[in-house]
Short mmCIF file of C-alpha atoms and ligand atoms in Angstrom, two decimals:
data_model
loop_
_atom_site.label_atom_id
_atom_site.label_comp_id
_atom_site.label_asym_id
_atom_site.label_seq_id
_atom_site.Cartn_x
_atom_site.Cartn_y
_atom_site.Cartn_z
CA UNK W 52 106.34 110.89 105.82
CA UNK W 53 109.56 109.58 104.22
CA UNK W 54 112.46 111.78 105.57
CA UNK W 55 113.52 114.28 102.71
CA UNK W 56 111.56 112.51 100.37
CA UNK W 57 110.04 116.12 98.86
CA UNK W 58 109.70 117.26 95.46
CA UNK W 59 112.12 119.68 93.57
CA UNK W 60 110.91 123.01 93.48
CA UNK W 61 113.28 124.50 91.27
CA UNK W 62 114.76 124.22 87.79
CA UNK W 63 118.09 122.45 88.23
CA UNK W 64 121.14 123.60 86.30
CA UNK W 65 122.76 120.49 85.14
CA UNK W 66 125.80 120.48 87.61
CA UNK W 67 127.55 117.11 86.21
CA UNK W 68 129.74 117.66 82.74
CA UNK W 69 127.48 115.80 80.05
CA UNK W 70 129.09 112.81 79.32
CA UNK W 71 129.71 110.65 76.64
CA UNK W 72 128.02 110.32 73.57
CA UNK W 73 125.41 112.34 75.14
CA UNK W 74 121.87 111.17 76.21
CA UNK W 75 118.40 111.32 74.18
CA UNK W 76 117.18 114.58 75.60
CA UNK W 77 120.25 116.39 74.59
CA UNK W 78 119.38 117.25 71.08
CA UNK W 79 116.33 119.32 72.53
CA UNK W 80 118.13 121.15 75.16
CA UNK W 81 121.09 122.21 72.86
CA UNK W 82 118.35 123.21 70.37
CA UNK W 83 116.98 125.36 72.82
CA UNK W 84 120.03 127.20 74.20
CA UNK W 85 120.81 126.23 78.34
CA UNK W 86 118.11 128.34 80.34
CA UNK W 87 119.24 128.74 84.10
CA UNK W 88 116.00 130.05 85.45
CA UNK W 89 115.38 129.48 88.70
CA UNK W 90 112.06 130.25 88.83
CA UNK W 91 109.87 127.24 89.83
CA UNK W 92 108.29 126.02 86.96
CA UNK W 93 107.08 122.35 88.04
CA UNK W 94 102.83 123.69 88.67
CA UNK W 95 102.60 124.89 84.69
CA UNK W 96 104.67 121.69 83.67
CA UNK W 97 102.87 119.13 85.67
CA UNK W 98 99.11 120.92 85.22
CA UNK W 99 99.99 120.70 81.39
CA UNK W 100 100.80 116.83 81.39
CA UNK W 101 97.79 115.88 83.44
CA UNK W 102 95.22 116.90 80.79
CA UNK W 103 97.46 115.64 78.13
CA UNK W 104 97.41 111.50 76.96
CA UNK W 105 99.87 109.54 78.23
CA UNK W 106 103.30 109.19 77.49
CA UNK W 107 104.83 106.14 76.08
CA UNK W 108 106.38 103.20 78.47
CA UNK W 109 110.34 103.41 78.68
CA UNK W 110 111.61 99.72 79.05
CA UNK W 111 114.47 100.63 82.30
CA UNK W 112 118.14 99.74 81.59
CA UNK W 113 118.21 95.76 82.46
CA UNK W 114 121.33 94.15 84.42
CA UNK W 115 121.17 90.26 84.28
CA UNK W 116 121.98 89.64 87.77
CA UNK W 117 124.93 86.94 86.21
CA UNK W 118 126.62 89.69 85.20
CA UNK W 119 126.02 92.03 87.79
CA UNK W 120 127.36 89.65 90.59
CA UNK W 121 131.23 89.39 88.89
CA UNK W 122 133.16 92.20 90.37
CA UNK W 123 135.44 92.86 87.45
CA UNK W 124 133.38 93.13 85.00
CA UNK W 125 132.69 96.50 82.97
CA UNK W 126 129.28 97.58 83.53
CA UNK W 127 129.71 101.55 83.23
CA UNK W 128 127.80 101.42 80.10
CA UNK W 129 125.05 100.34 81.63
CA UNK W 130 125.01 102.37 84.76
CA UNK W 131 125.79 105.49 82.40
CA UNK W 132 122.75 105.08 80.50
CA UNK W 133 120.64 103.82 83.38
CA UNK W 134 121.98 106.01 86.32
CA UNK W 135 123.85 108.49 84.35
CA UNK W 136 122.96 112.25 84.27
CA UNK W 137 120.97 111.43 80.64
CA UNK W 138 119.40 108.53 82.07
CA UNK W 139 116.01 107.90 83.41
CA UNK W 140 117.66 107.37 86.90
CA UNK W 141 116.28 103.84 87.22
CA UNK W 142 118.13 100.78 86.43
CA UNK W 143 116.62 97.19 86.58
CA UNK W 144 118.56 93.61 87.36
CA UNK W 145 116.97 90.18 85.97
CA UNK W 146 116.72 86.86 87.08
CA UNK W 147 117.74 87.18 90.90
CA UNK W 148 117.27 83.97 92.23
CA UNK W 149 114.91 83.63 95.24
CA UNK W 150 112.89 87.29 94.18
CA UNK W 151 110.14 85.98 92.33
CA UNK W 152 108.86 84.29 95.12
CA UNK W 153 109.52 86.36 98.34
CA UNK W 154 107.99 89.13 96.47
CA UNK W 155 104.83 87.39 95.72
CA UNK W 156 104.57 86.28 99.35
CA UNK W 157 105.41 89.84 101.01
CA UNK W 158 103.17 91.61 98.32
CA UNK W 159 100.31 89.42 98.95
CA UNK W 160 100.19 90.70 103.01
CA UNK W 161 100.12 94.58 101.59
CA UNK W 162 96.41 94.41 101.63
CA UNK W 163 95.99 92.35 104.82
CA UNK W 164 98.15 94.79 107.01
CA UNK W 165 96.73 97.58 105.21
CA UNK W 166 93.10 96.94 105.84
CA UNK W 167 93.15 95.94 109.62
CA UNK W 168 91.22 97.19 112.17
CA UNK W 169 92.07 101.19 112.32
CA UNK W 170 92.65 100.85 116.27
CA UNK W 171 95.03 97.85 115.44
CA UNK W 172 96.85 100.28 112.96
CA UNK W 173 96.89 103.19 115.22
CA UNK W 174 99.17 100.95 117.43
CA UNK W 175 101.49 100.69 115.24
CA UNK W 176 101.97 104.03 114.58
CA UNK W 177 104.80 105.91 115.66
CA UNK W 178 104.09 110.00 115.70
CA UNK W 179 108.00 110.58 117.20
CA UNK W 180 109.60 109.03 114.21
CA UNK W 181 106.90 111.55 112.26
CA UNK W 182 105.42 108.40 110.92
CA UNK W 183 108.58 107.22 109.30
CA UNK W 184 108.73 103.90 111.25
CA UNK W 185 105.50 100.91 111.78
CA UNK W 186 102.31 102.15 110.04
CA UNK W 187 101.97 105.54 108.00
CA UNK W 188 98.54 106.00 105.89
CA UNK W 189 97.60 110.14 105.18
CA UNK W 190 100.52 111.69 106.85
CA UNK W 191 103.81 112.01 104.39
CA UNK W 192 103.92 115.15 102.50
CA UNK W 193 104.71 115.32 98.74
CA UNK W 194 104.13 118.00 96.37
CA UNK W 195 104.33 121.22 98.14
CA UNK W 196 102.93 119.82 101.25
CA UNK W 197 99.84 118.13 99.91
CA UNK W 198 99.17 114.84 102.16
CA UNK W 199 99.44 111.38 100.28
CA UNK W 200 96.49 109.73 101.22
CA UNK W 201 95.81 107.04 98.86
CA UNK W 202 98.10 104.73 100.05
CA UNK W 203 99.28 103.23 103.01
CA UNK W 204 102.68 102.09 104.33
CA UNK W 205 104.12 99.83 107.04
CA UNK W 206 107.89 100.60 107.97
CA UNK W 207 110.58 98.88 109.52
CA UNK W 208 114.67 98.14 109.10
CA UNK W 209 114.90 94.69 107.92
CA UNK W 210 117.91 93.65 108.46
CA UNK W 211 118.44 94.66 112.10
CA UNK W 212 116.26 94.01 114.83
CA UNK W 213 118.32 95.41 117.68
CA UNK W 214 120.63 98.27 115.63
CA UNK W 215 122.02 99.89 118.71
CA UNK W 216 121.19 99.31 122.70
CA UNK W 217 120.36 103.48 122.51
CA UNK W 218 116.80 103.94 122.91
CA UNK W 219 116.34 107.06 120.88
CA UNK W 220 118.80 105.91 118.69
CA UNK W 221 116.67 102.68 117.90
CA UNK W 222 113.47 104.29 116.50
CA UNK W 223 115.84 106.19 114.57
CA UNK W 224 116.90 103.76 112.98
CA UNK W 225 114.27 101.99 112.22
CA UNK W 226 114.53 98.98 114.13
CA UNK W 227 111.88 95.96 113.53
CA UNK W 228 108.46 96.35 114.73
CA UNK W 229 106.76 94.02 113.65
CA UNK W 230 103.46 93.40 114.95
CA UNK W 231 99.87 92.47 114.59
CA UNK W 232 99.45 90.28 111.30
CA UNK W 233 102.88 90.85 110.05
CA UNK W 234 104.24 89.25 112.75
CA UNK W 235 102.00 86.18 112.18
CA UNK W 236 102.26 86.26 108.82
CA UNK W 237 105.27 88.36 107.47
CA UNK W 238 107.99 89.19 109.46
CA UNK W 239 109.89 86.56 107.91
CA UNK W 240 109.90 87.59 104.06
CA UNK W 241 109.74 91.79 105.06
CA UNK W 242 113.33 90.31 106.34
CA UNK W 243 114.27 88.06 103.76
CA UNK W 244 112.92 90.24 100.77
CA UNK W 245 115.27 93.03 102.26
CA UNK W 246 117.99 91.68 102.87
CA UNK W 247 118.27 90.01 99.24
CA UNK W 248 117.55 93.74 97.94
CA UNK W 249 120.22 94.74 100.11
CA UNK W 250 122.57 92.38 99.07
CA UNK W 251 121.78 93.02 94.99
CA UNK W 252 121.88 96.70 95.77
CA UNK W 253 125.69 96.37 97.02
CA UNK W 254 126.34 94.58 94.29
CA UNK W 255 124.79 97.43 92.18
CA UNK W 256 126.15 99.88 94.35
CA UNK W 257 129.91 98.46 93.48
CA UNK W 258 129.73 98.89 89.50
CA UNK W 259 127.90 102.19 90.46
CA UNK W 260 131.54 103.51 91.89
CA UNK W 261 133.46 101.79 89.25
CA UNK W 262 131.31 104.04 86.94
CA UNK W 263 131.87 107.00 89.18
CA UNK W 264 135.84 106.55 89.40
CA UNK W 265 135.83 106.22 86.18
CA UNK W 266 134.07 109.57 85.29
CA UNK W 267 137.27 111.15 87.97
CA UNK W 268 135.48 111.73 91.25
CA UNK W 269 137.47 110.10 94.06
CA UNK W 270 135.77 107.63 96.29
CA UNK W 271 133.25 110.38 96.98
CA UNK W 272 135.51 112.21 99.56
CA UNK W 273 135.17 109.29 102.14
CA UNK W 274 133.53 105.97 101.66
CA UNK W 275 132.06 104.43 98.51
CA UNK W 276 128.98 103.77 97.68
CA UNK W 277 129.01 100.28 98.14
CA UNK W 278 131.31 101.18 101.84
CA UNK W 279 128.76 103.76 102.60
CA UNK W 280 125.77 101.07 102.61
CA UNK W 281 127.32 97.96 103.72
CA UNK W 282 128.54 99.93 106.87
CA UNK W 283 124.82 101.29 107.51
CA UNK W 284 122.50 100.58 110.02
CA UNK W 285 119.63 102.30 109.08
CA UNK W 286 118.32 101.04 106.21
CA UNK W 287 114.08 101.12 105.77
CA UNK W 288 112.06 98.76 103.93
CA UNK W 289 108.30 100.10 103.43
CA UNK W 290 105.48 98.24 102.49
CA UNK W 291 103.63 99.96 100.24
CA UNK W 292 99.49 99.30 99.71
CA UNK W 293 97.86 101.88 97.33
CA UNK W 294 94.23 101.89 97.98
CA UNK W 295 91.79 101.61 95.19
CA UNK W 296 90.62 104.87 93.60
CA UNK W 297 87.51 105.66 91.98
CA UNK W 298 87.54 109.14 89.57
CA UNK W 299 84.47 110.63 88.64
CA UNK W 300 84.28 111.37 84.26
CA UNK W 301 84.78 114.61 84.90
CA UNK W 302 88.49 113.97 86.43
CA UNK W 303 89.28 112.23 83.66
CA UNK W 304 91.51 109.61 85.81
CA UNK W 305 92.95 112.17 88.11
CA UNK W 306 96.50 113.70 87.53
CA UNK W 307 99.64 111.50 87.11
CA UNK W 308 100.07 112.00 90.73
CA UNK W 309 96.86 110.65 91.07
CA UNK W 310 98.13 107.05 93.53
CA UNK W 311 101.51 108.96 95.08
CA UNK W 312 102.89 112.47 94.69
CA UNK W 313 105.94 113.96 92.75
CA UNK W 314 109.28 113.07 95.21
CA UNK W 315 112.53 112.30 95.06
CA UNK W 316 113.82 109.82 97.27
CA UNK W 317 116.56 111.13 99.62
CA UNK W 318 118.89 108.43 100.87
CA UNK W 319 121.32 106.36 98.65
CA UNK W 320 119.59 103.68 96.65
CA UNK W 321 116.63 102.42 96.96
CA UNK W 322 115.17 99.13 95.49
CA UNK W 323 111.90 98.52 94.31
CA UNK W 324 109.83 95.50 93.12
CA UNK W 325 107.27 95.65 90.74
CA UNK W 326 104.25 96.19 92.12
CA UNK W 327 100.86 93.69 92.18
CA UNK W 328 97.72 94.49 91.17
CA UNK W 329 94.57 93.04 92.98
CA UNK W 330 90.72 93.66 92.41
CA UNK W 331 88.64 92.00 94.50
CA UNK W 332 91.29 90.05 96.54
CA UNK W 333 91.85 88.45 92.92
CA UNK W 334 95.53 89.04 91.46
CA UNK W 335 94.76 90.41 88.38
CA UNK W 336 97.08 92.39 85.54
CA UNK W 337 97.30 96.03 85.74
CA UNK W 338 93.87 97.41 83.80
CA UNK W 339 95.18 100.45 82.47
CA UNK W 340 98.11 100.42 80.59
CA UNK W 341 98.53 104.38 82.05
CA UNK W 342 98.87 103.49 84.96
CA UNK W 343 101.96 102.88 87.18
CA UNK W 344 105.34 104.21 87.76
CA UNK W 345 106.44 107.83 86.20
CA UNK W 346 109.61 109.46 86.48
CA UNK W 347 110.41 112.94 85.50
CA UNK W 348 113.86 113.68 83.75
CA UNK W 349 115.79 116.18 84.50
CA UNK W 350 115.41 118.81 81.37
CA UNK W 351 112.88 120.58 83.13
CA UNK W 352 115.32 123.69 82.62
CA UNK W 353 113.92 123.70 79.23
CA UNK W 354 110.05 124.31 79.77
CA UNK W 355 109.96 127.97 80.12
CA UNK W 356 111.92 128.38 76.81
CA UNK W 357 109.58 126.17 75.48
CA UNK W 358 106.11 127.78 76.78
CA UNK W 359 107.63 131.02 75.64
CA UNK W 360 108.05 128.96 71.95
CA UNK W 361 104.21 127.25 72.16
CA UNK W 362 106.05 124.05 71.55
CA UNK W 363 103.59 121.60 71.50
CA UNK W 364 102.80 119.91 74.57
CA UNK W 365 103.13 116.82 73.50
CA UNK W 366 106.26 116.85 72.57
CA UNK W 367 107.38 118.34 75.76
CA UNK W 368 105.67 115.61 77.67
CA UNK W 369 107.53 112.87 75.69
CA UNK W 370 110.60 114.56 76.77
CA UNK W 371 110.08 114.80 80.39
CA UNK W 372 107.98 112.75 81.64
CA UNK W 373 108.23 108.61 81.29
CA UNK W 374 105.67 106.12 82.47
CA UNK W 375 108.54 103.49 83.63
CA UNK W 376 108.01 99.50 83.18
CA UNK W 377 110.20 96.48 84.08
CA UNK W 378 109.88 93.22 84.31
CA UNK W 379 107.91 91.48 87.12
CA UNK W 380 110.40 89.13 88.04
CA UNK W 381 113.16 91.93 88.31
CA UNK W 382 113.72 94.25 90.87
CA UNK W 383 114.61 97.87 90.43
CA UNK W 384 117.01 100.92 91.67
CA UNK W 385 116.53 103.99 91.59
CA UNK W 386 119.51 106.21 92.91
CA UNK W 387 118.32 108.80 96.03
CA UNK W 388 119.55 112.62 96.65
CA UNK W 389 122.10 111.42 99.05
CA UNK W 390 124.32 109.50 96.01
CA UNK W 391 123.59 112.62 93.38
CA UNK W 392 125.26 114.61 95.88
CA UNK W 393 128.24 112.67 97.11
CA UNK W 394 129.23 111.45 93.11
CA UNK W 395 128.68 115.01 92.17
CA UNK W 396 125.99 114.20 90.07
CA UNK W 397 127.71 111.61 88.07
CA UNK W 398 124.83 109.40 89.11
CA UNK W 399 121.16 110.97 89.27
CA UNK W 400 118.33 111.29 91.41
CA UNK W 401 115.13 111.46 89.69
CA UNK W 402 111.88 112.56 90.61
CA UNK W 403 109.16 110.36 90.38
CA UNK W 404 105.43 109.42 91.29
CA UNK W 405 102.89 106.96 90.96
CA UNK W 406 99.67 107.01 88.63
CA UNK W 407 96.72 105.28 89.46
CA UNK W 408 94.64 103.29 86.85
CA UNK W 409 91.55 105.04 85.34
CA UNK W 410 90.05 102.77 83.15
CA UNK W 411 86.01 101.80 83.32
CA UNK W 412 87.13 98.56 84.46
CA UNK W 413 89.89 100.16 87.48
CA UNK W 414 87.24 100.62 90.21
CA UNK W 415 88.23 98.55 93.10
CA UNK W 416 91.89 97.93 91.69
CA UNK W 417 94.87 98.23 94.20
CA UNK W 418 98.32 97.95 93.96
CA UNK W 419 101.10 96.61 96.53
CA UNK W 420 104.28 97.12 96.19
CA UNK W 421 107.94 97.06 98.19
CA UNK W 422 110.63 99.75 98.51
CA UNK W 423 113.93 98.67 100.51
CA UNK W 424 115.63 102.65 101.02
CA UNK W 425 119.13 102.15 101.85
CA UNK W 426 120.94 105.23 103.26
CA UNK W 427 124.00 106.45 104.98
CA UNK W 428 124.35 105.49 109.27
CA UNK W 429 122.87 107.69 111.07
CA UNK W 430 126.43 108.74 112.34
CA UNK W 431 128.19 108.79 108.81
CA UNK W 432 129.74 112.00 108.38
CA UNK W 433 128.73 113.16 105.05
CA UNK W 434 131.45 115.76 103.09
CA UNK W 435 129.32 118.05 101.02
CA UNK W 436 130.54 119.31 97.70
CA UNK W 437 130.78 123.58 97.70
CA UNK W 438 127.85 123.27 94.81
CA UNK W 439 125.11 121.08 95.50
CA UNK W 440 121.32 120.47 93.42
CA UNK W 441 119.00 120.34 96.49
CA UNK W 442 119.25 121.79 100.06
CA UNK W 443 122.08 124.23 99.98
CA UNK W 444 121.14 126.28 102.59
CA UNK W 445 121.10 123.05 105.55
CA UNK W 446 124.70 122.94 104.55
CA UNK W 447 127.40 124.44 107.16
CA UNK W 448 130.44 126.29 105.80
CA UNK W 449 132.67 123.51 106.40
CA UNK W 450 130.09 120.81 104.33
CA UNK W 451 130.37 118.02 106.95
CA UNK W 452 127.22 117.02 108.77
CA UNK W 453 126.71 113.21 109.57
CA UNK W 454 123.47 111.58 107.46
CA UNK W 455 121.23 111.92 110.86
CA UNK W 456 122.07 115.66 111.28
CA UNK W 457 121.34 116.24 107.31
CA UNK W 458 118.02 113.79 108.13
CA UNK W 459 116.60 116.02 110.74
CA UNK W 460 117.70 119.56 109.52
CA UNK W 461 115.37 118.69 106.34
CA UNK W 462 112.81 117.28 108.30
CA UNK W 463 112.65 120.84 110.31
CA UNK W 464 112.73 122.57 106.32
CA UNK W 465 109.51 121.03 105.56
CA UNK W 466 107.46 120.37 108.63
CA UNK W 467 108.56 123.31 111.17
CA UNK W 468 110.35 125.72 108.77
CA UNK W 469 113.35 125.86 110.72
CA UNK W 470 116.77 125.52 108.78
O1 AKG C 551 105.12 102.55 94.49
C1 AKG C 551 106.12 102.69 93.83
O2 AKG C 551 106.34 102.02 92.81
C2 AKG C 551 107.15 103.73 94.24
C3 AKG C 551 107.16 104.03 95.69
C4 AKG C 551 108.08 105.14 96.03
O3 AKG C 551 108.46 105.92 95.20
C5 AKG C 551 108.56 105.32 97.41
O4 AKG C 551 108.09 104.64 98.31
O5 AKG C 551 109.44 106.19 97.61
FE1 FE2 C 552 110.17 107.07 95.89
#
């Protein structure tokens, strides 16, 4: 399981001031009056989408990576609508030089790794990190504890081999383990794909506290964004291989959970690339135009008002829910709990999962993809706001508790119920 990486239970009150010119889901939730309900709501919402057609694509926020790369220049009205608390909480950046093909080359070994011998795999597992380090397939939770089986994952920190001479420390942090076929075949662009996604997601991370400054939050009560990464050592890069699923007419193409459940990734930023679609070991364009990426906005504080109204579901579902595309060639951020916290919510976490195609011609289909998760150091003391969206109760009375101490208390919330 990915650390933290756990669905939102609750309805969220919005806890950063709306900002300017407001955001395209406004007009709905003023029309409806602010609800603070903290009932969970998310099993009537989601079970109401799943038997409903799809949503339209949303095109992400683009960044050409010319502009993104010079330091002075004003971006906030991109990151506001991208990253912003009315945004879809994705943001993409075009034309990086050197992605297009590192990504093809990494993505292509997705399959390979994930379809080795299972004793070969089972080496490479690693049940002390609780599967968060070399090969995880069936074991990370999402969605109130249901298991994410259809996909498998190989992680390890790309950018350091030897992070710290500490032995516990070093599976802690991730350090490279790269064995079997990737190291025959792939240790060299897991590396070099993370460490450019690293590098562009400093660079993002830079006009991100620009944006944040901006909005009058301090340099998040210690280090910046952009400080809080480049001094990390335990950033994760995950190789992603979603296994090809076969529905039955009756399931009608499974839920929109149906390839990777509802979560919300819990470090800082992470990057993703877009993913690549195989059938038959032959690279082929995604079949179903359904399938993919979704992310859920954050108005779900307006659903019970609207069951209670019999809005139609369909409009709901064009509120909330988004089936996210970008470009092939770019490479995409998504902003983790960690950074909603620390900016005060000026810059949002959203919750998101991944759809699998369900199509007549989808049978056999897979999909590979990369995610480079970069989060605070392991000793980074994190200062806690008095107010905060997820996990209040792991907070101490004074709010400080380094990024490893925050890492393990929610690991114990979900998998041992300790807090
Ligand atoms: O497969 C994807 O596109 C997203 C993966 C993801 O959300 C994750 O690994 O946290
Ligand atoms: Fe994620």
């Amino acid at each position: 399981m990915e650390i933290g990486r756990l669905v939102r239970t609750q309805t969220q009150p919005g806890w950063a001031p709306t900002t300017r010119g407001g955001g395209r889901r406004r007009p709905l939730a003023l029309a409806l009056g602010r609800l603070s309900s903290r009932r969970p709501v998310r099993c009537r919402c989601l079970a109401a989408m799943q038997t409903s057609p799809p949503p339209p694509s949303v095109r992400t926020v683009s960044i050409p990576f010319s502009d993104l790369k010079e330091r002075d220049r004003d971006l906030s009205g991109k990151i506001e609508e991208g990253l912003g608390p009315n945004g879809l909480g994705i943001i993409s950046i075009a034309d990086v030089p050197g992605f297009p093909v590192l990504r093809k080359t990494l993505l292509r070994l997705a399959p390979k790794v994930a379809n080795l011998p299972e004793d070969v795999k089972k080496e490479l597992e690693d049940p002390d990190s609780r599967f968060n380090f070399g090969w995880s397939h069936g074991k990370e939770k999402l969605e109130s504890g249901k298991l994410d089986t259809f996909k498998g994952s190989f992680y390890a920190n790309p950018i350091l081999d030897a992070p710290t001479t500490d032995d516990v420390l070093v599976r802690r942090l991730y350090s490279i383990y790269l064995t079997g076929c990737l190291v025959s075949q792939g240790a060299k662009s897991f590396k070099a794909l993370g460490k450019l996604m690293l590098e562009v997601g400093l660079m993002l991370a830079h006009h991100c506290d620009r944006y944040v400054m901006q909005q009058g939050v301090g340099p998040y009560d210690g280090e910046s964004l952009e400080q809080t990464i480049a001094s990390s050592r335990c950033h994760k890069g995950r190789l992603l291989y979603y296994y090809p699923r076969q529905f039955s007419k009756q399931e009608e193409g499974g839920s929109v959970s149906s390839w990777c459940g509802w979560h919300t990734d819990h470090g800082s930023l992470t990057g993703l690339t877009c993913a690549l679609f195989t059938k038959n070991s032959m690279e082929i364009p995604c079949p179903d135009s359904a399938a993919g990426l979704y992310i859920r906005t954050r108005d779900d504080k307006v659903v019970k008002h609207i069951i209670q109204e019999r809005v139609m579901w369909s409009a709901l579902i064009e509120i909330l829910l988004h089936k996210v595309t970008f470009e092939e060639n770019e490479l995409a951020y998504q902003v983790g709990e960690t950074t909603e916290i620390l900016s005060r919510g000026r810059l949002c976490a959203t919750p998101h999962c991944v759809k699998a195609p369900s199509s007549e011609n989808a049978s056999n289909v897979d999909r590979s993809t990369f995610a480079m998760f970069m989060q605070p150091d392991w000793d980074e003391k994190l200062k806690f706001p008095s107010e905060i969206p997820y996990h209040q109760e792991l907070i101490p009375p004074n709010g400080t508790l380094t990024f490893g101490e925050y890492s393990e208390r929610l690991v114990n919330k979900y998998y041992q119920g300790k807090t």
